[in-house]
Amino acid sequence: SMTYFSPQNLDLPELNERKVYWQAEPTGDYSACIAGQVEMFRDLHELRVYLSMTYPDAVFELVEVTEDTWQGFYDQGVFFDDWS
C-alpha cells in the first residue's frame, strides 16, 4: 500500500522506496536481489523481516521474478543496482 504524506507531515523523515526482486527457487527457498547481492531466505516473511531490520528507513515493494520476466529485468540491469 502506498503512503501519501500531507503537507502537515513534512517534518517526517523521507522514506526511500526500493524494489526488491525475488524468485521462488526449486529448493523451496526464495532468492532476493538486495543491493546488488543475491540473498537466500526460507520464505517471504523472513525476507521482509531482514529488510526492515537492515534498512529501517526504506519502504520495499517486493517484485516476483519468473522465468518469463527474468530476461527483461536482467536487460534493465535491476539485479546489478547496488542502491548507492
Coordinates of N, CA and C in Angstrom, one line a residue:
S1 N 0.8 -1.2 0.0 CA 0.0 0.0 0.0 C 0.9 1.2 0.0
M2 N 0.5 2.2 -0.8 CA 1.2 3.5 -0.9 C 0.8 4.4 0.2
T3 N 1.8 5.1 0.7 CA 1.5 6.1 1.8 C 1.8 7.5 1.2
Y4 N 0.8 8.3 1.3 CA 0.9 9.7 0.8 C 1.0 10.7 2.0
F5 N 2.0 11.5 2.0 CA 2.1 12.5 3.1 C 1.4 13.8 2.8
S6 N 0.7 14.2 3.7 CA 0.0 15.5 3.6 C 1.0 16.6 3.9
P7 N 0.8 17.9 3.5 CA 1.8 18.9 3.8 C 2.1 19.1 5.3
Q8 N 1.2 18.7 6.2 CA 1.4 18.9 7.6 C 2.5 17.9 8.1
N9 N 2.8 16.9 7.3 CA 3.7 15.8 7.8 C 5.1 16.0 7.2
L10 N 5.5 17.2 6.7 CA 6.8 17.3 6.1 C 7.9 17.2 7.0
D11 N 7.7 17.2 8.3 CA 8.8 17.1 9.3 C 9.2 15.6 9.5
L12 N 8.4 14.7 8.9 CA 8.8 13.3 9.0 C 9.9 13.0 8.0
P13 N 10.8 12.1 8.5 CA 11.9 11.7 7.6 C 11.4 11.1 6.3
E14 N 12.0 11.4 5.2 CA 11.5 10.8 3.9 C 12.0 9.4 3.8
L15 N 11.1 8.5 3.4 CA 11.5 7.1 3.3 C 11.9 6.8 1.9
N16 N 13.0 6.0 1.8 CA 13.4 5.6 0.4 C 12.5 4.4 0.0
E17 N 12.1 4.5 -1.2 CA 11.3 3.4 -1.8 C 12.2 2.6 -2.7
R18 N 12.2 1.3 -2.5 CA 13.1 0.4 -3.3 C 12.3 -0.8 -3.7
K19 N 12.7 -1.3 -4.9 CA 12.1 -2.6 -5.3 C 13.1 -3.7 -5.0
V20 N 12.5 -4.8 -4.5 CA 13.3 -6.0 -4.2 C 12.8 -7.1 -5.1
Y21 N 13.6 -7.6 -6.0 CA 13.2 -8.6 -6.9 C 13.5 -10.0 -6.3
W22 N 12.5 -10.8 -6.2 CA 12.7 -12.1 -5.6 C 12.2 -13.2 -6.5
Q23 N 12.7 -14.4 -6.3 CA 12.3 -15.5 -7.1 C 12.2 -16.8 -6.3
A24 N 11.2 -17.6 -6.5 CA 11.0 -18.8 -5.9 C 11.9 -19.8 -6.5
E25 N 12.8 -20.5 -5.6 CA 13.8 -21.4 -6.1 C 13.2 -22.8 -6.1
P26 N 13.7 -23.7 -6.9 CA 13.2 -25.1 -7.0 C 13.4 -25.8 -5.6
T27 N 14.3 -25.3 -4.8 CA 14.6 -25.9 -3.5 C 13.5 -25.6 -2.5
G28 N 12.6 -24.6 -2.8 CA 11.6 -24.2 -1.9 C 12.0 -22.9 -1.2
D29 N 13.3 -22.5 -1.3 CA 13.8 -21.2 -0.8 C 13.4 -20.1 -1.7
Y30 N 13.7 -18.9 -1.2 CA 13.5 -17.7 -2.0 C 14.8 -16.9 -2.2
S31 N 15.1 -16.6 -3.4 CA 16.3 -15.7 -3.6 C 15.8 -14.3 -3.8
A32 N 16.6 -13.3 -3.3 CA 16.2 -11.9 -3.5 C 17.4 -11.1 -3.8
C33 N 17.3 -10.2 -4.7 CA 18.4 -9.3 -5.0 C 18.4 -8.1 -4.2
I34 N 19.4 -8.0 -3.3 CA 19.4 -6.9 -2.3 C 20.7 -6.1 -2.4
A35 N 20.6 -4.9 -2.8 CA 21.8 -4.0 -3.0 C 22.8 -4.7 -3.9
G36 N 22.3 -5.4 -5.0 CA 23.2 -6.0 -5.9 C 23.8 -7.3 -5.5
Q37 N 23.3 -7.8 -4.4 CA 23.8 -9.2 -3.9 C 22.6 -10.1 -3.8
V38 N 22.8 -11.4 -4.2 CA 21.7 -12.3 -4.0 C 21.8 -12.9 -2.6
E39 N 20.6 -12.8 -2.0 CA 20.5 -13.4 -0.6 C 19.4 -14.5 -0.6
M40 N 19.5 -15.5 0.2 CA 18.6 -16.6 0.3 C 17.7 -16.5 1.5
F41 N 16.4 -16.8 1.4 CA 15.5 -16.8 2.5 C 14.6 -18.0 2.5
R42 N 14.1 -18.4 3.7 CA 13.2 -19.5 3.7 C 11.9 -19.2 3.2
D43 N 11.4 -18.0 3.4 CA 10.1 -17.5 2.9 C 10.1 -16.0 2.8
L44 N 9.0 -15.5 2.3 CA 8.9 -14.0 2.1 C 8.8 -13.3 3.4
H45 N 8.3 -13.9 4.4 CA 8.3 -13.3 5.7 C 9.7 -13.0 6.3
E46 N 10.5 -14.0 6.1 CA 11.9 -13.8 6.6 C 12.6 -12.7 5.8
L47 N 12.3 -12.7 4.5 CA 12.8 -11.6 3.6 C 12.4 -10.2 4.1
R48 N 11.1 -10.1 4.4 CA 10.6 -8.8 4.9 C 11.2 -8.4 6.2
V49 N 11.4 -9.4 7.1 CA 12.0 -9.1 8.4 C 13.4 -8.6 8.2
Y50 N 14.1 -9.3 7.4 CA 15.5 -8.9 7.1 C 15.6 -7.5 6.5
L51 N 14.7 -7.2 5.6 CA 14.7 -5.8 5.0 C 14.4 -4.8 6.0
S52 N 13.4 -5.0 6.9 CA 13.0 -4.0 7.9 C 14.1 -3.8 8.9
M53 N 14.8 -4.9 9.3 CA 15.9 -4.7 10.2 C 17.1 -4.1 9.6
T54 N 17.4 -4.4 8.4 CA 18.7 -3.9 7.8 C 18.5 -2.5 7.2
Y55 N 17.3 -2.2 6.7 CA 17.1 -0.9 6.1 C 15.8 -0.3 6.7
P56 N 15.9 0.1 7.9 CA 14.7 0.6 8.6 C 14.2 1.9 8.0
D57 N 15.0 2.6 7.2 CA 14.5 3.9 6.7 C 14.0 3.7 5.3
A58 N 13.7 2.5 4.9 CA 13.2 2.3 3.5 C 11.9 1.5 3.5
V59 N 11.2 1.8 2.4 CA 9.9 1.0 2.2 C 10.2 0.2 0.9
F60 N 9.8 -1.1 1.0 CA 10.1 -2.0 -0.1 C 8.9 -2.5 -0.8
E61 N 9.0 -2.6 -2.1 CA 8.0 -3.3 -2.9 C 8.6 -4.5 -3.4
L62 N 8.0 -5.7 -3.1 CA 8.5 -7.0 -3.5 C 8.0 -7.3 -4.9
V63 N 8.9 -7.6 -5.8 CA 8.6 -7.9 -7.2 C 9.0 -9.3 -7.5
E64 N 8.0 -10.1 -7.9 CA 8.3 -11.5 -8.2 C 9.0 -11.6 -9.6
V65 N 10.0 -12.4 -9.7 CA 10.7 -12.6 -10.9 C 10.3 -14.1 -11.4
T66 N 9.9 -14.2 -12.6 CA 9.6 -15.6 -13.1 C 10.5 -15.9 -14.3
E67 N 10.4 -17.1 -14.8 CA 11.2 -17.4 -16.0 C 10.8 -16.6 -17.2
D68 N 9.6 -16.1 -17.2 CA 9.1 -15.3 -18.3 C 9.6 -13.8 -18.2
T69 N 9.8 -13.3 -17.0 CA 10.1 -11.9 -16.8 C 11.6 -11.7 -16.5
W70 N 12.3 -12.8 -16.2 CA 13.7 -12.7 -15.8 C 14.6 -11.9 -16.8
Q71 N 14.5 -12.3 -18.1 CA 15.4 -11.7 -19.1 C 15.2 -10.2 -19.2
G72 N 13.9 -9.8 -19.1 CA 13.6 -8.4 -19.2 C 14.2 -7.6 -18.1
F73 N 14.1 -8.1 -16.9 CA 14.6 -7.4 -15.7 C 16.2 -7.4 -15.8
Y74 N 16.7 -8.5 -16.3 CA 18.2 -8.6 -16.4 C 18.7 -7.6 -17.4
D75 N 18.0 -7.4 -18.5 CA 18.4 -6.4 -19.5 C 18.3 -5.0 -19.0
Q76 N 17.4 -4.8 -18.1 CA 17.2 -3.4 -17.5 C 18.3 -3.2 -16.5
G77 N 19.0 -4.2 -16.0 CA 20.1 -4.1 -15.1 C 19.7 -4.0 -13.6
V78 N 18.4 -4.4 -13.3 CA 17.9 -4.2 -12.0 C 18.7 -5.1 -11.0
F79 N 19.2 -6.2 -11.4 CA 19.9 -7.1 -10.5 C 21.3 -6.6 -10.1
F80 N 21.8 -5.6 -10.8 CA 23.1 -5.1 -10.5 C 23.1 -3.7 -9.8
D81 N 21.9 -3.3 -9.5 CA 21.8 -2.0 -8.8 C 22.2 -2.2 -7.3
D82 N 23.3 -1.4 -7.0 CA 23.8 -1.6 -5.6 C 23.2 -0.6 -4.6
W83 N 22.2 0.1 -5.0 CA 21.4 1.0 -4.2 C 22.3 2.2 -3.7
S84 N 23.4 2.5 -4.4 CA 24.2 3.6 -3.9 C 23.7 4.9 -4.5

